[in-house]
Short mmCIF file of C-alpha atoms in Angstrom, two decimals:
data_model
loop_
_atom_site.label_atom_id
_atom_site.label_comp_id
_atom_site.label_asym_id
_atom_site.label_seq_id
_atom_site.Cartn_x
_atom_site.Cartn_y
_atom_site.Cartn_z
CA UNK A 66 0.00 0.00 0.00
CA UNK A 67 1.21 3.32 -0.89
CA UNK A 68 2.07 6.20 1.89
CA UNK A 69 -0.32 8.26 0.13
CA UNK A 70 -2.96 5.65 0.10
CA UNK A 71 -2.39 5.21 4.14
CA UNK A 72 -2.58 8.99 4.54
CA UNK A 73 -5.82 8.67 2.72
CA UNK A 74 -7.04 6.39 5.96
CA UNK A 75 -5.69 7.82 8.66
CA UNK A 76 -7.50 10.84 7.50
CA UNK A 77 -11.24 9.14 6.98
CA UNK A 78 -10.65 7.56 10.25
CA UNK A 79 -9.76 11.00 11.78
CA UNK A 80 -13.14 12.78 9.78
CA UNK A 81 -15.44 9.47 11.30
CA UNK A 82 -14.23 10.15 14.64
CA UNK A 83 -14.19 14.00 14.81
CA UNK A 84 -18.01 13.61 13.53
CA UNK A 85 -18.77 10.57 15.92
CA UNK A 86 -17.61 12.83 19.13
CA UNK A 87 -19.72 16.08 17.10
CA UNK A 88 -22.64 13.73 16.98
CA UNK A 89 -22.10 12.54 20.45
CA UNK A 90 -21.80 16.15 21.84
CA UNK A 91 -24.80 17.32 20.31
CA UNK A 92 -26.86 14.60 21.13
CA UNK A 93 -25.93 15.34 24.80
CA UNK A 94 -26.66 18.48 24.07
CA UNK A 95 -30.09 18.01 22.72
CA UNK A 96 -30.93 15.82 25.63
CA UNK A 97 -30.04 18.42 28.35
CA UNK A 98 -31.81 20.81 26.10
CA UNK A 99 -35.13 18.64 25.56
CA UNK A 100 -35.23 17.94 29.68
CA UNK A 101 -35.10 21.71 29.79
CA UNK A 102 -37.72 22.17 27.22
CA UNK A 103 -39.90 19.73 28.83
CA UNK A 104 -39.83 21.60 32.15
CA UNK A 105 -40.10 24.89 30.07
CA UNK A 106 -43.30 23.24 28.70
CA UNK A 107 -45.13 22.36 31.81
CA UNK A 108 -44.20 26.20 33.24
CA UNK A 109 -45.53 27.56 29.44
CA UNK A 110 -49.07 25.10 28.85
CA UNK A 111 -52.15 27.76 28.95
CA UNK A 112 -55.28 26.91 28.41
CA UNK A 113 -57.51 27.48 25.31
CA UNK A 114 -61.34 27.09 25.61
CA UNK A 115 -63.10 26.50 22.00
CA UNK A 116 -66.65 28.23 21.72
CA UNK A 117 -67.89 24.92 21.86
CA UNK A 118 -66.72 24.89 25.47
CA UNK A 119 -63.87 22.35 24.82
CA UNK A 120 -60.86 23.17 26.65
CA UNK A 121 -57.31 22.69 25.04
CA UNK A 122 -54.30 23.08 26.56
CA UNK A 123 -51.23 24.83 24.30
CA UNK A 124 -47.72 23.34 24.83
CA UNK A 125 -44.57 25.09 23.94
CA UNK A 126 -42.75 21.91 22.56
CA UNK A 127 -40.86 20.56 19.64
CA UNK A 128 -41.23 17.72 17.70
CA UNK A 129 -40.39 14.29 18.50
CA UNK A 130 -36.20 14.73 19.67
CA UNK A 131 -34.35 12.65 16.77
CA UNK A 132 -36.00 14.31 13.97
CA UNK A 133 -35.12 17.39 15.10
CA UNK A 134 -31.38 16.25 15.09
CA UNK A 135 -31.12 14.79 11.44
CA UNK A 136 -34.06 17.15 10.23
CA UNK A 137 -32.80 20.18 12.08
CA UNK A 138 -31.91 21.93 9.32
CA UNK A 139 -35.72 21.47 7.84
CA UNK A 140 -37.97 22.55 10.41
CA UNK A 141 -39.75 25.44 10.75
CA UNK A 142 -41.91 27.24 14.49
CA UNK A 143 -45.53 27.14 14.30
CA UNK A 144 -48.84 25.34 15.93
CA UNK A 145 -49.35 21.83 15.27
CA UNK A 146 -51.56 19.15 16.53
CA UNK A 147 -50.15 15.92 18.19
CA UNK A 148 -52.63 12.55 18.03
CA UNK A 149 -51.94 9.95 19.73
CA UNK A 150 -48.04 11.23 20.32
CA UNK A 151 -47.98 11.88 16.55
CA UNK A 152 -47.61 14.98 14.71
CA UNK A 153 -51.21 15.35 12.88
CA UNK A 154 -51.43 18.46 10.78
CA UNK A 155 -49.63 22.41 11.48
CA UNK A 156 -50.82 26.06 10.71
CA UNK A 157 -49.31 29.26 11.09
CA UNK A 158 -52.38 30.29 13.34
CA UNK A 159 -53.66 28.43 16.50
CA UNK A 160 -56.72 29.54 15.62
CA UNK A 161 -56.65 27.72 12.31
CA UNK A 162 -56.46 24.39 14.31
CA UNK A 163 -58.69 25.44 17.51
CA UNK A 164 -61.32 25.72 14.73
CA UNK A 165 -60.25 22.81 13.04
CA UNK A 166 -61.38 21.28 16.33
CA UNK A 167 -64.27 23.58 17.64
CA UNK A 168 -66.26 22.22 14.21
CA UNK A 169 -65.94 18.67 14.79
CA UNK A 170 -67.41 19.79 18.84
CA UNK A 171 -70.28 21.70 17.07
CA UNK A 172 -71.83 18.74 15.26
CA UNK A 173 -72.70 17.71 19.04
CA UNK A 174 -73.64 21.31 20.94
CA UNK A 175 -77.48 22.13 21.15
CA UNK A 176 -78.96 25.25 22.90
CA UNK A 177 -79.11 23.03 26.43
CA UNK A 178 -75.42 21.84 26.57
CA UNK A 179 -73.81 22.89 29.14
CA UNK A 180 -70.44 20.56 29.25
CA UNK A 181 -67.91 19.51 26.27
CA UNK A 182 -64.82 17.10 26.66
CA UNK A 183 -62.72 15.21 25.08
CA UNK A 184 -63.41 11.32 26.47
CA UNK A 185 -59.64 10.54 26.31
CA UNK A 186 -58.31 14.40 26.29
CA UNK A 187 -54.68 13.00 26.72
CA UNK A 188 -55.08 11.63 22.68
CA UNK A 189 -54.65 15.37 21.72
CA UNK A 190 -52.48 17.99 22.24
CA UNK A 191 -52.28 21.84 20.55
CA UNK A 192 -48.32 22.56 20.72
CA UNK A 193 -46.26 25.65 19.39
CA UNK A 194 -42.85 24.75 18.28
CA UNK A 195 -40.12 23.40 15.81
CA UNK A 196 -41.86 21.30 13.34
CA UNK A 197 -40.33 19.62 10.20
CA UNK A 198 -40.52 21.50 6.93
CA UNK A 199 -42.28 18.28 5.63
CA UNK A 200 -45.34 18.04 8.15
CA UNK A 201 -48.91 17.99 6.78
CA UNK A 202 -50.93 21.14 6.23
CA UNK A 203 -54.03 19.24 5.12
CA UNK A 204 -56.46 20.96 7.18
CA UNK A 205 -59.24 18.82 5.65
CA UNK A 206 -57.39 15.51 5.68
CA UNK A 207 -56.84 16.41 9.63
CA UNK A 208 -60.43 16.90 9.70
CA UNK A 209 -61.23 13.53 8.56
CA UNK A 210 -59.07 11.76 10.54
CA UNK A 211 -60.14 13.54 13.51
CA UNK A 212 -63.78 12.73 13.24
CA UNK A 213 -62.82 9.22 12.71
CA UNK A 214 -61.05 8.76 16.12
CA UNK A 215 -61.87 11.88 18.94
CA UNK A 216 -65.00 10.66 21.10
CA UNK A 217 -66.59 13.86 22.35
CA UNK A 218 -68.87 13.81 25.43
CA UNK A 219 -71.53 16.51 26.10
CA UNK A 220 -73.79 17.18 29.34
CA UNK A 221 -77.42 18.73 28.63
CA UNK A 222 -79.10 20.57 30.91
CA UNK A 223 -83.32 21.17 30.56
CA UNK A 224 -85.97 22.34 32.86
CA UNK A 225 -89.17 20.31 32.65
CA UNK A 226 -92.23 21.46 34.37
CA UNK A 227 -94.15 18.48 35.83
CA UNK A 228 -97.42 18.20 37.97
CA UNK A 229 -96.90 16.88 41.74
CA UNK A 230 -99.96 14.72 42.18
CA UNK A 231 -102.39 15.53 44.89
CA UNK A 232 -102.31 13.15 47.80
CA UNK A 233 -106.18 11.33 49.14
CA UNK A 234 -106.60 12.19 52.95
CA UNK A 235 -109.15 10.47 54.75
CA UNK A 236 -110.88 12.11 57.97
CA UNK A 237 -113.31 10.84 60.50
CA UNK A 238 -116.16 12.98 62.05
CA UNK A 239 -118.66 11.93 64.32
CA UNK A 240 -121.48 14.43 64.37
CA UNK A 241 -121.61 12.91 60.23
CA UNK A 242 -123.57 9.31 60.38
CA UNK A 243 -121.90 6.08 58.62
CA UNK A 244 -122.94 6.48 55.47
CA UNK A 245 -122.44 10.12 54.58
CA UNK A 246 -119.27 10.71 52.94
CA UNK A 247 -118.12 14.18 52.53
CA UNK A 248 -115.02 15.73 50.29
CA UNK A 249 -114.12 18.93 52.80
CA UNK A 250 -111.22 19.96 50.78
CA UNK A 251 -110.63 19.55 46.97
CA UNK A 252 -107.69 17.95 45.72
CA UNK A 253 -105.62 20.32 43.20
CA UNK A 254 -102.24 18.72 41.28
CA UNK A 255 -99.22 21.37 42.20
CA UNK A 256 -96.16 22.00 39.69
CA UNK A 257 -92.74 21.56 40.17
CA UNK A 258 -89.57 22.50 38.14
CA UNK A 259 -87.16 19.85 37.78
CA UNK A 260 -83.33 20.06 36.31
CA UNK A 261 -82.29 17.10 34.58
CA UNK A 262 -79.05 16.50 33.08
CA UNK A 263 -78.45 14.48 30.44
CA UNK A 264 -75.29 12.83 28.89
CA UNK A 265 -73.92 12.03 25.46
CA UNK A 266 -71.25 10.49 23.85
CA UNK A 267 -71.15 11.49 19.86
CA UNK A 268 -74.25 12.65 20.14
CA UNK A 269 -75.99 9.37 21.37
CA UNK A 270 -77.57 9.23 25.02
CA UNK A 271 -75.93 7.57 27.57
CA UNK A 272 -77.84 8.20 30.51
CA UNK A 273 -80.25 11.22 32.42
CA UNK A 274 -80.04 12.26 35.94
CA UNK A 275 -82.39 14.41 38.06
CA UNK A 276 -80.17 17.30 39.65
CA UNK A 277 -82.95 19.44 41.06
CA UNK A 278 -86.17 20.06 41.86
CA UNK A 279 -88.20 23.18 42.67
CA UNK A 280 -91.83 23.75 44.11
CA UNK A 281 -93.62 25.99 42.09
CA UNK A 282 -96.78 25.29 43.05
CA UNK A 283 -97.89 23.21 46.38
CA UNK A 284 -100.43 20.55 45.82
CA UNK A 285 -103.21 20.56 47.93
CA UNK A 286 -104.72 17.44 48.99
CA UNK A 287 -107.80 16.22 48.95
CA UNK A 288 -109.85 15.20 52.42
CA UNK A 289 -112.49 12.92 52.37
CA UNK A 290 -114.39 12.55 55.59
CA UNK A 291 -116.02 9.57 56.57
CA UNK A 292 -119.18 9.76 59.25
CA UNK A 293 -118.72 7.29 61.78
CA UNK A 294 -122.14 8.47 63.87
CA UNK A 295 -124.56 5.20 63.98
CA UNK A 296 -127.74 5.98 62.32
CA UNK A 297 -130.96 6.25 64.17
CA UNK A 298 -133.90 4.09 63.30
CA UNK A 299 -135.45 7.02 63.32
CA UNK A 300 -135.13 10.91 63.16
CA UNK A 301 -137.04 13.62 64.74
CA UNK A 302 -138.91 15.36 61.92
CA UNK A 303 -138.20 18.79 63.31
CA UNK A 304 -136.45 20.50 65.91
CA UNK A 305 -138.04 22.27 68.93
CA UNK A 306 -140.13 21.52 72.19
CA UNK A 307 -141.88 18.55 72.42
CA UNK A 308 -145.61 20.79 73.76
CA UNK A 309 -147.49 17.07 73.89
CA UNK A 310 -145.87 13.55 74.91
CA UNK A 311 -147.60 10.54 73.29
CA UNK A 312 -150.32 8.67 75.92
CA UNK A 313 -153.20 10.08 78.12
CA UNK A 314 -153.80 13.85 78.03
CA UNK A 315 -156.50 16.48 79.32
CA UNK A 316 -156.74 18.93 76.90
CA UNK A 317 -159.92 20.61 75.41
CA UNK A 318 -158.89 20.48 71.82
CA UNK A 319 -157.88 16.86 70.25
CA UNK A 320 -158.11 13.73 71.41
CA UNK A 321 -157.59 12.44 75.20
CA UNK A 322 -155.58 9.84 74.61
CA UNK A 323 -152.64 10.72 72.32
CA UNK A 324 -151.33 8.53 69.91
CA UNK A 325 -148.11 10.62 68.98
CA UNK A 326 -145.90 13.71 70.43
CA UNK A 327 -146.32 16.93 69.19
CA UNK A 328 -143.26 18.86 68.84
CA UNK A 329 -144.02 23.07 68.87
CA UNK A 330 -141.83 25.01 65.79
CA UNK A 331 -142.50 28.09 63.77
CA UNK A 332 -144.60 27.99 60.68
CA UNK A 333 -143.15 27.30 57.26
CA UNK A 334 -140.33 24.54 59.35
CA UNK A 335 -139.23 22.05 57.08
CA UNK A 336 -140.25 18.88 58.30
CA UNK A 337 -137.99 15.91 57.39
CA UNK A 338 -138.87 11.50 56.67
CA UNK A 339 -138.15 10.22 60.12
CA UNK A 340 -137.22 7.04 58.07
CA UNK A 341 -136.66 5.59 54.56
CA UNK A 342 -139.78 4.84 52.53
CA UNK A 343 -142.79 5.44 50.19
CA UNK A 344 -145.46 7.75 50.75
CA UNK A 345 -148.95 6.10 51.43
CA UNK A 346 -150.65 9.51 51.76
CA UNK A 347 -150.29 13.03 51.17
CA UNK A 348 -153.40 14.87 51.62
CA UNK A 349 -155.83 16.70 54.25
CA UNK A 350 -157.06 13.91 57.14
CA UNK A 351 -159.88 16.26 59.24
CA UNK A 352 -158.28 16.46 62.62
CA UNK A 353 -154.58 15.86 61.46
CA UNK A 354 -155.02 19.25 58.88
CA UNK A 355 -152.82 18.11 55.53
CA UNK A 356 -151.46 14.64 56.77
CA UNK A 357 -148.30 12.73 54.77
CA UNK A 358 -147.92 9.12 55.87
CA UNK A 359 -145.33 6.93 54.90
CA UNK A 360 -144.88 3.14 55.15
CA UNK A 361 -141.37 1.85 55.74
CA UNK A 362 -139.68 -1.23 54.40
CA UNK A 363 -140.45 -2.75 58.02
CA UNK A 364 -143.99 -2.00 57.44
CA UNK A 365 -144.17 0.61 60.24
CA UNK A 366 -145.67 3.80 59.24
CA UNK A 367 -144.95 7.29 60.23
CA UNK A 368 -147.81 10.49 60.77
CA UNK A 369 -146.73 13.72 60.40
CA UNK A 370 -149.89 16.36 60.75
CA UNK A 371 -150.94 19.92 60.76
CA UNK A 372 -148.86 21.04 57.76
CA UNK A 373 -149.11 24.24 56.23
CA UNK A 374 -148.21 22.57 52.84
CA UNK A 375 -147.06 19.24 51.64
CA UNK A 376 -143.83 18.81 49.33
CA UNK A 377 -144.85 14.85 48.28
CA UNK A 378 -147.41 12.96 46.89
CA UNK A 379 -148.61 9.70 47.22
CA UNK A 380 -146.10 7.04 45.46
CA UNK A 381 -143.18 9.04 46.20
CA UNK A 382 -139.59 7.46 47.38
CA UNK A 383 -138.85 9.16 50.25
CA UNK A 384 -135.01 9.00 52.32
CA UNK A 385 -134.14 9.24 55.37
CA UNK A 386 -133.94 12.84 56.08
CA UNK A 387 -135.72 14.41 53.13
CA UNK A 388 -137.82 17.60 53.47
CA UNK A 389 -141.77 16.27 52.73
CA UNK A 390 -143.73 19.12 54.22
CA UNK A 391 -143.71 22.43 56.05
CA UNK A 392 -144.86 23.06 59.48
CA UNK A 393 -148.14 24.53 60.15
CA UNK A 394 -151.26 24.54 62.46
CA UNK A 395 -154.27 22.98 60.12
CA UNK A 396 -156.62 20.30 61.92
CA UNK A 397 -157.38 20.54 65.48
CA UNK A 398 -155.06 22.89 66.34
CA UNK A 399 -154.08 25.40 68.64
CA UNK A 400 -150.86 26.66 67.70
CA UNK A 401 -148.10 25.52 65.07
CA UNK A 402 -146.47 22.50 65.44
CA UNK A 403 -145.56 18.99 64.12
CA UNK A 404 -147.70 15.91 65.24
CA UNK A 405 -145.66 13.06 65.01
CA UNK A 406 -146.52 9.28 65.17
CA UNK A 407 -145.10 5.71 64.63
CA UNK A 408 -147.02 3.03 63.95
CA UNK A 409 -145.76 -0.78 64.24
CA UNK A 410 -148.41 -3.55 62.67
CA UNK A 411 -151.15 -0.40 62.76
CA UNK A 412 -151.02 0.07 66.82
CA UNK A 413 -149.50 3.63 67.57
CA UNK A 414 -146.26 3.18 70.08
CA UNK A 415 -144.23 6.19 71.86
CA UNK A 416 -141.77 7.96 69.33
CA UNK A 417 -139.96 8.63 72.55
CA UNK A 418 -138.51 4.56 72.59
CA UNK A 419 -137.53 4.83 68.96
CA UNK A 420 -136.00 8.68 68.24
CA UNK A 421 -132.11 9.50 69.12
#
């Protein structure tokens, strides 16, 4: 081998090492310079919140370490979008790539969201920095590819106005008898505002929740009272002084020996069916004045006399309690008042043993 040829060598060798130990510097360097970057990174990261209300966070970063090393001298500062710890698409403006993003949000934001995220926000990152000269532009193709892989979730929020059911109260009373049933208070449906929330992921429902709920309107309830006062065979047709008892009397108008009780009241007093039953009679009777009788399902029959007028005829289905004439003083008479009499298989007994 000639010197020259050895010279020739010696010299490569002396290039391949000078550029190994270059290579090995700057790579120590770029290390101690990246670490510093990183830190320089976390101090730097702001956050960006889209219209949409998706929040970003910008990075001050470089790319990916190597590249920058062998690509140094063809990279350029500007925004750029990492997926999935890849370099995506870069622009000039952040804004250019916020939108980029804020669009693909919109598809999913309605006039009652209230919440937008990222499902995996980690998958995405808005960075300013060194980027090579080469890296996609391609706003649309980033679009595409976006769409294909981000998962957005959205929270909804709505107020519904919804009745609140009236709740049944039952009472008892005992001045009411067992069978009268009375509603006391009306039952009225109140209104209440409730917040639900409701959440999406691409737009598809996942699930609704019930956050709040306000009284607008109180319902009221409605009370039903229930008599529990036993009913009497029998009622008094009027209220006031009993002036005759039933039996022996001396008296110079009417007869001695009294087969019912009169009971002294105004004139024009309604006077009510002792009993359930049918009307037998409804007419004038001499002595008794206008006279209704009325035959129960027993086959007792009750008097009442001396009416002013008479509100039934004969036929007539009479209840307990109904108003069948008013008081008076017609007959054998001497002042107004209600005669009153029972009668059990046609033989007159005291009302006395059968009234309340």
């Amino acid at each position: 081998m000639s010197v020259i040829s050895q010279k020739k060598g010696q010299f490569r060798r002396a290039c391949a090492f000078l550029a190994s130990l270059v290579l090995a510097l700057s790579l120590a360097l770029a290390l101690l310079s990246g670490s510093a970057a990183a830190l320089e990174a976390e101090e730097s990261a702001q956050s960006v919140v889209l219209p949409s209300g998706l929040e970003l966070t910008l990075t001050e970063q470089d790319e990916p370490l190597l590249e920058r090393l062998v690509f140094g001298g063809l990279s350029r500062d500007c925004y750029y979008l990492m997926l999935d710890g890849e370099t995506l698409v870069c622009a000039d403006e952040a804004e250019s790539l916020t939108d980029l993003v804020d669009e693909l949000a919109q598809a999913y934001i309605t006039e009652n969201t209230v919440s937008c995220a990222l499902e995996d926000p980690d998958r995405l990152s808005l960075c300013y920095g060194l980027v090579l000269a080469s890296t996609s532009t391609d706003l649309d193709l980033a679009a595409e590819t976006l769409s294909e892989t981000l998962v957005f979730q959205t929270e909804e929020r709505e107020v519904r106005e919804v009745a609140i059911p009236y709740a049944e109260v039952t009472e008892t009373d005992d001045t009411l008898y067992e069978d009268e049933v009375i509603v006391t208070t009306e039952g009225q449906d109140g209104l209440a505002a409730q917040t639900w929330t409701s959440h999406y992921v691409n737009g598809e429902l996942l699930g609704t929740r019930l956050e709040e709920e306000t009284v607008l309107t109180p319902a009221v309830d409605e009370v039903t009272t229930y008599g529990t006062k036993e009913r009497p065979e029998y009622l008094w047709p009027v209220e006031g002084r009993v002036s005759s008892e039933f039996g022996p009397r001396n008296i110079a108008v009417g007869s001695s020996n009294h087969k019912g009780m009169d009971i002294a009241c105004p004139t024009g007093t309604d006077v009510l069916a002792s009993k359930a039953g049918t009307v037998i009679f409804a007419g004038w009777s001499n002595g008794y004045g206008y006279l209704v009788q009325i035959e129960h399902e027993d086959g007792a029959v009750t008097y009442y006399g001396h009416n002013s007028s008479l509100l039934v005829s004969s036929g007539d289905e009479v209840e307990q309690g109904d108003v069948i004439a008013l008081a008076g003083s017609t007959g054998r008479s001497t002042g107004p008042h209600c005669h009153f009499e029972i009668r059990i298989d046609g033989t007159p007994v005291n009302p006395r043993d059968y009234l309340e």
